[in-house]
Short mmCIF file of N, CA and C in Angstrom, two decimals:
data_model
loop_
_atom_site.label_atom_id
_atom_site.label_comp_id
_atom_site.label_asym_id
_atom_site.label_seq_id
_atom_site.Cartn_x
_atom_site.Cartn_y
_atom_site.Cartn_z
N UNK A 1 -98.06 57.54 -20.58
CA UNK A 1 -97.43 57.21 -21.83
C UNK A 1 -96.51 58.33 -22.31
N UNK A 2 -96.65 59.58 -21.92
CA UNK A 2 -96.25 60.78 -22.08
C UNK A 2 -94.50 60.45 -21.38
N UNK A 3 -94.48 60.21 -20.43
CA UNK A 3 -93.44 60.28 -19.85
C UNK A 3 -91.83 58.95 -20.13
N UNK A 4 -92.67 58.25 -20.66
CA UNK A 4 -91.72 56.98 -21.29
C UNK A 4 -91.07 57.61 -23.01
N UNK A 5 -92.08 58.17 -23.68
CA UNK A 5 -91.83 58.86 -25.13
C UNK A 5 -90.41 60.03 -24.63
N UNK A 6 -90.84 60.39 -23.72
CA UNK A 6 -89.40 61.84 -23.24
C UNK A 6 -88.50 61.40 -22.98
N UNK A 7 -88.70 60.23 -22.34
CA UNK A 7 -87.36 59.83 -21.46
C UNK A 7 -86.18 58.84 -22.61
N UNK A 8 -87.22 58.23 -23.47
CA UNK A 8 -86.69 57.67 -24.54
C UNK A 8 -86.13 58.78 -25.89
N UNK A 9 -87.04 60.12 -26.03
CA UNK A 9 -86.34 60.92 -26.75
C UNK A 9 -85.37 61.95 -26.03
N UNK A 10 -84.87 61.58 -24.88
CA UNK A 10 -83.91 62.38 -24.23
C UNK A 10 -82.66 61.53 -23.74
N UNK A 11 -83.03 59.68 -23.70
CA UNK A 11 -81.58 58.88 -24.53
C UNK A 11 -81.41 59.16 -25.87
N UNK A 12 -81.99 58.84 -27.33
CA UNK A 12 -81.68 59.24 -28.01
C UNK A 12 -80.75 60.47 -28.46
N UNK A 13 -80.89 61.45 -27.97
CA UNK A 13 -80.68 62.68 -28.06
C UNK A 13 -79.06 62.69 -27.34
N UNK A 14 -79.17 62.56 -26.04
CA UNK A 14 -77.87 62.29 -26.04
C UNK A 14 -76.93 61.32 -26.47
N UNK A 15 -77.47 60.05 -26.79
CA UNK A 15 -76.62 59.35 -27.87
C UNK A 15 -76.27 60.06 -29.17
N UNK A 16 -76.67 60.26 -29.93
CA UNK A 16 -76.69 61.10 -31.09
C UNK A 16 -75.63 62.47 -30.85
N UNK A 17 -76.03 63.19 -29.49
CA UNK A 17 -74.71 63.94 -29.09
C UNK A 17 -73.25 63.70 -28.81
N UNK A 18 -73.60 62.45 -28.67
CA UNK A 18 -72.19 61.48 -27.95
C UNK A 18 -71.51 61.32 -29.35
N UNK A 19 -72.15 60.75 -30.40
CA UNK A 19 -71.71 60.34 -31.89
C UNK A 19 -71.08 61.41 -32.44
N UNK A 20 -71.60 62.62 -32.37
CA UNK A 20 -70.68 63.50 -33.36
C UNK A 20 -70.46 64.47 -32.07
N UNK A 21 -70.36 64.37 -31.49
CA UNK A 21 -69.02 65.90 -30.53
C UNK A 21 -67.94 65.23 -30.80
N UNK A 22 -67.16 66.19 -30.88
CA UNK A 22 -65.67 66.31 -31.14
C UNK A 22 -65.09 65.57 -30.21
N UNK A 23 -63.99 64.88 -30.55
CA UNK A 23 -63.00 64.09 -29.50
C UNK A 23 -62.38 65.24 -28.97
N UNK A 24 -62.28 66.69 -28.97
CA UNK A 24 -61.38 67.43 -27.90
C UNK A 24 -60.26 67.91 -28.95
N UNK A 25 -59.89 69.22 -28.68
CA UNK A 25 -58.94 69.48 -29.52
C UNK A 25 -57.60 68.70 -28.71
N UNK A 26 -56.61 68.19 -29.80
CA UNK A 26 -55.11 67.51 -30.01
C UNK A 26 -54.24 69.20 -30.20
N UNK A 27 -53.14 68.63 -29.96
CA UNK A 27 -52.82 69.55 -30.14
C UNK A 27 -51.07 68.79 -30.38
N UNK A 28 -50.58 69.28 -31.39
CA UNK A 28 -49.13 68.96 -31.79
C UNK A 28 -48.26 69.01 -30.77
N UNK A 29 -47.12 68.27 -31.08
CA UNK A 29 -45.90 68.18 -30.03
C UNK A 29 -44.89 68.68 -30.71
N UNK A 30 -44.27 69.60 -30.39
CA UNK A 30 -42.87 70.04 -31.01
C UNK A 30 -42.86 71.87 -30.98
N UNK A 31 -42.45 72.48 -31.43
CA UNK A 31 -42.44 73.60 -31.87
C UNK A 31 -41.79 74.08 -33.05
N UNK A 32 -42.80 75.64 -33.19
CA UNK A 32 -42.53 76.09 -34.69
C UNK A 32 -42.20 77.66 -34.11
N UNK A 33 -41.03 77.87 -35.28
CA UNK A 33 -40.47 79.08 -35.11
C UNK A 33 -40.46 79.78 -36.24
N UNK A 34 -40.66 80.96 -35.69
CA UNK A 34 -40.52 82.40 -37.22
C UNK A 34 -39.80 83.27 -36.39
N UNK A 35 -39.75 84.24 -37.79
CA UNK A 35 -39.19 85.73 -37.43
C UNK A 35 -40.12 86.76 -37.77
N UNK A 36 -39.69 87.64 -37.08
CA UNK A 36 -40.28 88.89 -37.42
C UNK A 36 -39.84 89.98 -37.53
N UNK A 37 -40.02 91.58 -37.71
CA UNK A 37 -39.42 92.67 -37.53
C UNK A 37 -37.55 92.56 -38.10
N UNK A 38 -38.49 92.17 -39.65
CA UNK A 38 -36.65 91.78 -40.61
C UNK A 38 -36.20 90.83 -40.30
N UNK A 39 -36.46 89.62 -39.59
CA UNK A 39 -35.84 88.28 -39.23
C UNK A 39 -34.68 88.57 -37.86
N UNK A 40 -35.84 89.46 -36.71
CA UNK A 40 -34.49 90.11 -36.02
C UNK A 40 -35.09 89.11 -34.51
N UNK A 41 -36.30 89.47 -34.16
CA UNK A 41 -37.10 88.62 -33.27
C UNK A 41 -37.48 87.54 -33.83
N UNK A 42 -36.89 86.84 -32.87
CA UNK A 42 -37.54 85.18 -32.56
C UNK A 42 -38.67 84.85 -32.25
N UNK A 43 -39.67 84.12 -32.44
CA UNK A 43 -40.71 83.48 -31.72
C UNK A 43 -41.07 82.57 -32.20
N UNK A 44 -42.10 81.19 -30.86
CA UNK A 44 -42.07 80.26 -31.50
C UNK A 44 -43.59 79.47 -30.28
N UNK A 45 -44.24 78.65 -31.19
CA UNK A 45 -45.52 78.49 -30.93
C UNK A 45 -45.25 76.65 -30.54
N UNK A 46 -45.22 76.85 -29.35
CA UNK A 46 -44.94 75.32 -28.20
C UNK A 46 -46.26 74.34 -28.81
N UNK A 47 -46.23 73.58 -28.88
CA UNK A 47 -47.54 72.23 -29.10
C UNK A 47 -48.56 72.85 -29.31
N UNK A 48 -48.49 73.82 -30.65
CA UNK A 48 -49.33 74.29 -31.22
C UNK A 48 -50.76 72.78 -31.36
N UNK A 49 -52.17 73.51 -31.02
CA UNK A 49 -53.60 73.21 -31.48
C UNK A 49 -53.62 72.84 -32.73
N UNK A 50 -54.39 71.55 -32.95
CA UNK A 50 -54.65 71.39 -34.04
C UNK A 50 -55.94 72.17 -34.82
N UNK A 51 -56.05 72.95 -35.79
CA UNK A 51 -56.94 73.21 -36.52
C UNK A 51 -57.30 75.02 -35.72
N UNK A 52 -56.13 75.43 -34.99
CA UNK A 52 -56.82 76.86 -34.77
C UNK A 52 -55.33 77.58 -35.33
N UNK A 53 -55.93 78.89 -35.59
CA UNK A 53 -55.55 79.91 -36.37
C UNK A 53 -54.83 81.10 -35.73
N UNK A 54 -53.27 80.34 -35.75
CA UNK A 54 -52.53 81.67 -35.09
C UNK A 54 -52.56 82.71 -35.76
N UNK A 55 -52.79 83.81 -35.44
CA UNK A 55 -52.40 84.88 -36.19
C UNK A 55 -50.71 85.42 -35.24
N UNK A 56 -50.00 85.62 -36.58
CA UNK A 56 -48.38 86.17 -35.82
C UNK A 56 -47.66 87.15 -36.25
N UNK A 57 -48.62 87.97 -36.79
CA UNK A 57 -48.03 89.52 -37.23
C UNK A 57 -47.74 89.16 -38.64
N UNK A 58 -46.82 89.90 -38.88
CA UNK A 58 -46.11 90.38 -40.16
C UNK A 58 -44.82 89.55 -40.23
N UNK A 59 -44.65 87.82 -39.97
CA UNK A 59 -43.73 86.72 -39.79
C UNK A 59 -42.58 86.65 -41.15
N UNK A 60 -41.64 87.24 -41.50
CA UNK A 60 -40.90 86.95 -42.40
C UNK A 60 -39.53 86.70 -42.26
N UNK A 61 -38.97 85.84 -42.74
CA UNK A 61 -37.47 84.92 -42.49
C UNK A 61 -37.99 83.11 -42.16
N UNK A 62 -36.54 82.77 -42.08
CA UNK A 62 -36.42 81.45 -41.71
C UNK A 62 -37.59 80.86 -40.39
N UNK A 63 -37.99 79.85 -41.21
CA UNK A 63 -39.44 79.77 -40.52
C UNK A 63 -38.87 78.07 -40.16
N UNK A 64 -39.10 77.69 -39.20
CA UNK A 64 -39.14 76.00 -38.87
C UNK A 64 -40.16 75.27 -38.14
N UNK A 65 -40.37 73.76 -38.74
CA UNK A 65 -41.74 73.37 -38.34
C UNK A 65 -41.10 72.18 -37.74
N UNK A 66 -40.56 72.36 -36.27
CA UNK A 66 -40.22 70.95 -35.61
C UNK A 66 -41.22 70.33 -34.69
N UNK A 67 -42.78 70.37 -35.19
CA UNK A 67 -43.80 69.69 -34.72
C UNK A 67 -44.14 68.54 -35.71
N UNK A 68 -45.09 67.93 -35.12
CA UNK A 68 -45.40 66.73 -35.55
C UNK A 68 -46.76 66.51 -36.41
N UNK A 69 -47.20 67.71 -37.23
CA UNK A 69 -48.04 68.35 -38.04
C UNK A 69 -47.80 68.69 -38.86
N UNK A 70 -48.64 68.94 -40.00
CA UNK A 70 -48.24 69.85 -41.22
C UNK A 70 -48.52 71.16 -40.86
N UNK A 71 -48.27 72.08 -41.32
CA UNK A 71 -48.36 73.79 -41.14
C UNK A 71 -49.13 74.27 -42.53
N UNK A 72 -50.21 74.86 -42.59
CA UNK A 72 -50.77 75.67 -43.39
C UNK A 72 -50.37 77.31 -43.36
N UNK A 73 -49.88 78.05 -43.93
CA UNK A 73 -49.13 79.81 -43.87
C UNK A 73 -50.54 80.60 -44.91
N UNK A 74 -50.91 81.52 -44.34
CA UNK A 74 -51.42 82.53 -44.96
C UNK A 74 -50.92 83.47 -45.07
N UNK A 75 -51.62 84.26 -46.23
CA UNK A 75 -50.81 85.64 -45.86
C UNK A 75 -51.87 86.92 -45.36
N UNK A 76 -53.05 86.39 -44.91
CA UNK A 76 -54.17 86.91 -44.14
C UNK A 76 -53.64 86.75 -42.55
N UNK A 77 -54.31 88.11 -41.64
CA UNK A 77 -54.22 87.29 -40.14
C UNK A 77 -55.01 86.79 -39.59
N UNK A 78 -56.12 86.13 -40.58
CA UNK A 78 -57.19 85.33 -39.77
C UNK A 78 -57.10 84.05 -40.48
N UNK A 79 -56.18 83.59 -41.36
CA UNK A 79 -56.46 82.16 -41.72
C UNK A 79 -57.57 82.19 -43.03
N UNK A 80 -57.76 82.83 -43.74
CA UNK A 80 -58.40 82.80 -44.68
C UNK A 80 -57.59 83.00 -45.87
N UNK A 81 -58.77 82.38 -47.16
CA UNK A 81 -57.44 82.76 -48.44
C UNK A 81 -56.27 81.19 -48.93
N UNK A 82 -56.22 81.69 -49.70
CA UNK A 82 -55.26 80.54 -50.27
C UNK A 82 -53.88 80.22 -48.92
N UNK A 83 -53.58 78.66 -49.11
CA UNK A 83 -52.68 78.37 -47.65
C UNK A 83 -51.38 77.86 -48.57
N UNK A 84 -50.12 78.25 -48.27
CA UNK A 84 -49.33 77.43 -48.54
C UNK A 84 -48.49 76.71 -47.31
N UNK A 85 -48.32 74.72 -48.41
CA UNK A 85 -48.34 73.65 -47.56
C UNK A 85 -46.92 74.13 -47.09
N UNK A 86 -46.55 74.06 -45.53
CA UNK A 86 -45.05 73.97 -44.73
C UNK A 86 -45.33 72.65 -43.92
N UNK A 87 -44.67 71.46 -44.68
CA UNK A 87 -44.28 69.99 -43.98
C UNK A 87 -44.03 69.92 -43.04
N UNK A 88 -44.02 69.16 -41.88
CA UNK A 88 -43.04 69.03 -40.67
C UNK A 88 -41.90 68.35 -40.99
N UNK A 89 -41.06 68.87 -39.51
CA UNK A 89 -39.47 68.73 -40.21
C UNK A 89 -38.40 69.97 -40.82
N UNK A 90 -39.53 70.67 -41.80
CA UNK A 90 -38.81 71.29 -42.51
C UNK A 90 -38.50 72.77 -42.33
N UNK A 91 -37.40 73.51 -42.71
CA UNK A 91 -36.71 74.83 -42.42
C UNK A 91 -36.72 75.66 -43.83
N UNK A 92 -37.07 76.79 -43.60
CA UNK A 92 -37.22 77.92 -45.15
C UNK A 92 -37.54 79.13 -45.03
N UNK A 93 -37.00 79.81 -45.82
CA UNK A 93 -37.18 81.28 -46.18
C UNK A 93 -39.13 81.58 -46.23
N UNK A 94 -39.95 82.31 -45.29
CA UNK A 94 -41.17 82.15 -45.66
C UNK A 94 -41.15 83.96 -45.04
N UNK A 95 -42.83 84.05 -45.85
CA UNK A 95 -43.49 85.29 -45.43
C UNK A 95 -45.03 84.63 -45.08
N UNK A 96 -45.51 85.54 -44.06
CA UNK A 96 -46.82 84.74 -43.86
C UNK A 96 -47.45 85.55 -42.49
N UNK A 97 -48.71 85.78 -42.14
CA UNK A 97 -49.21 86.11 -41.48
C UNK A 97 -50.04 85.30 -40.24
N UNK A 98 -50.49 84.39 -40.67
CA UNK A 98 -50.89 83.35 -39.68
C UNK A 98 -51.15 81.87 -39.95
N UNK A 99 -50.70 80.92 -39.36
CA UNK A 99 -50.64 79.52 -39.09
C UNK A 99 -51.92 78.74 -38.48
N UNK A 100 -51.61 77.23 -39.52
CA UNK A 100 -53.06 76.77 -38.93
C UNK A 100 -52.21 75.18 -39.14
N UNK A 101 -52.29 74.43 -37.98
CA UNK A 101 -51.57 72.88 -37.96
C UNK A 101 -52.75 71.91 -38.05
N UNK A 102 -52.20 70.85 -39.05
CA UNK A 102 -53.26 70.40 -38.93
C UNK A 102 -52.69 68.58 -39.24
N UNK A 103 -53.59 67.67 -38.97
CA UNK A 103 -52.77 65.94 -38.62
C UNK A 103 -52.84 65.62 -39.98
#
């Protein structure tokens, strides 16, 4: 009787695992560009992850979000702290330390 109770709480168990794991991180299509070092270097983050936390230095100048996400900007480099919203689509004067995309 022992062995029917396990086998039945070890379907359960992985059903229940199946229900809430994550579908897999997505990750945006497009790219986003900043500046840095006075708006002198370029860089730019290809089909940025959804929901992880670039950190990108000391990012200030014309910033563009030609992904298919919204952009969250901190001015922390870990993503903590108040976020301001950067739309997709859109181009602007920003300061900010690290990026977090999200659907």
């Amino acid at each position: 009787m022992r062995h029917p109770l396990a086998a039945l709480g070890a379907v359960l168990l992985a059903g229940v695992l199946t229900l809430f794991a994550p579908l897999g991180a997505r990750a945006a299509t497009g790219t986003f560009s900043y500046f840095t070092d006075r708006g002198v270097t370029a860089h730019e983050l290809a089909n940025p992850v959804d929901g992880r936390c670039y950190p990108v230095g000391y990012a200030h100048g014309v910033t563009g979000n030609e992904t298919d996400r919204d952009a969250y900007l901190y001015d922390t480099p870990d993503c903590r702290g108040a976020a301001a919203y950067f739309p997709k689509g859109f181009y602007r004067l920003e300061m900010f330390q690290s990026v977090v995309f999200m659907r």
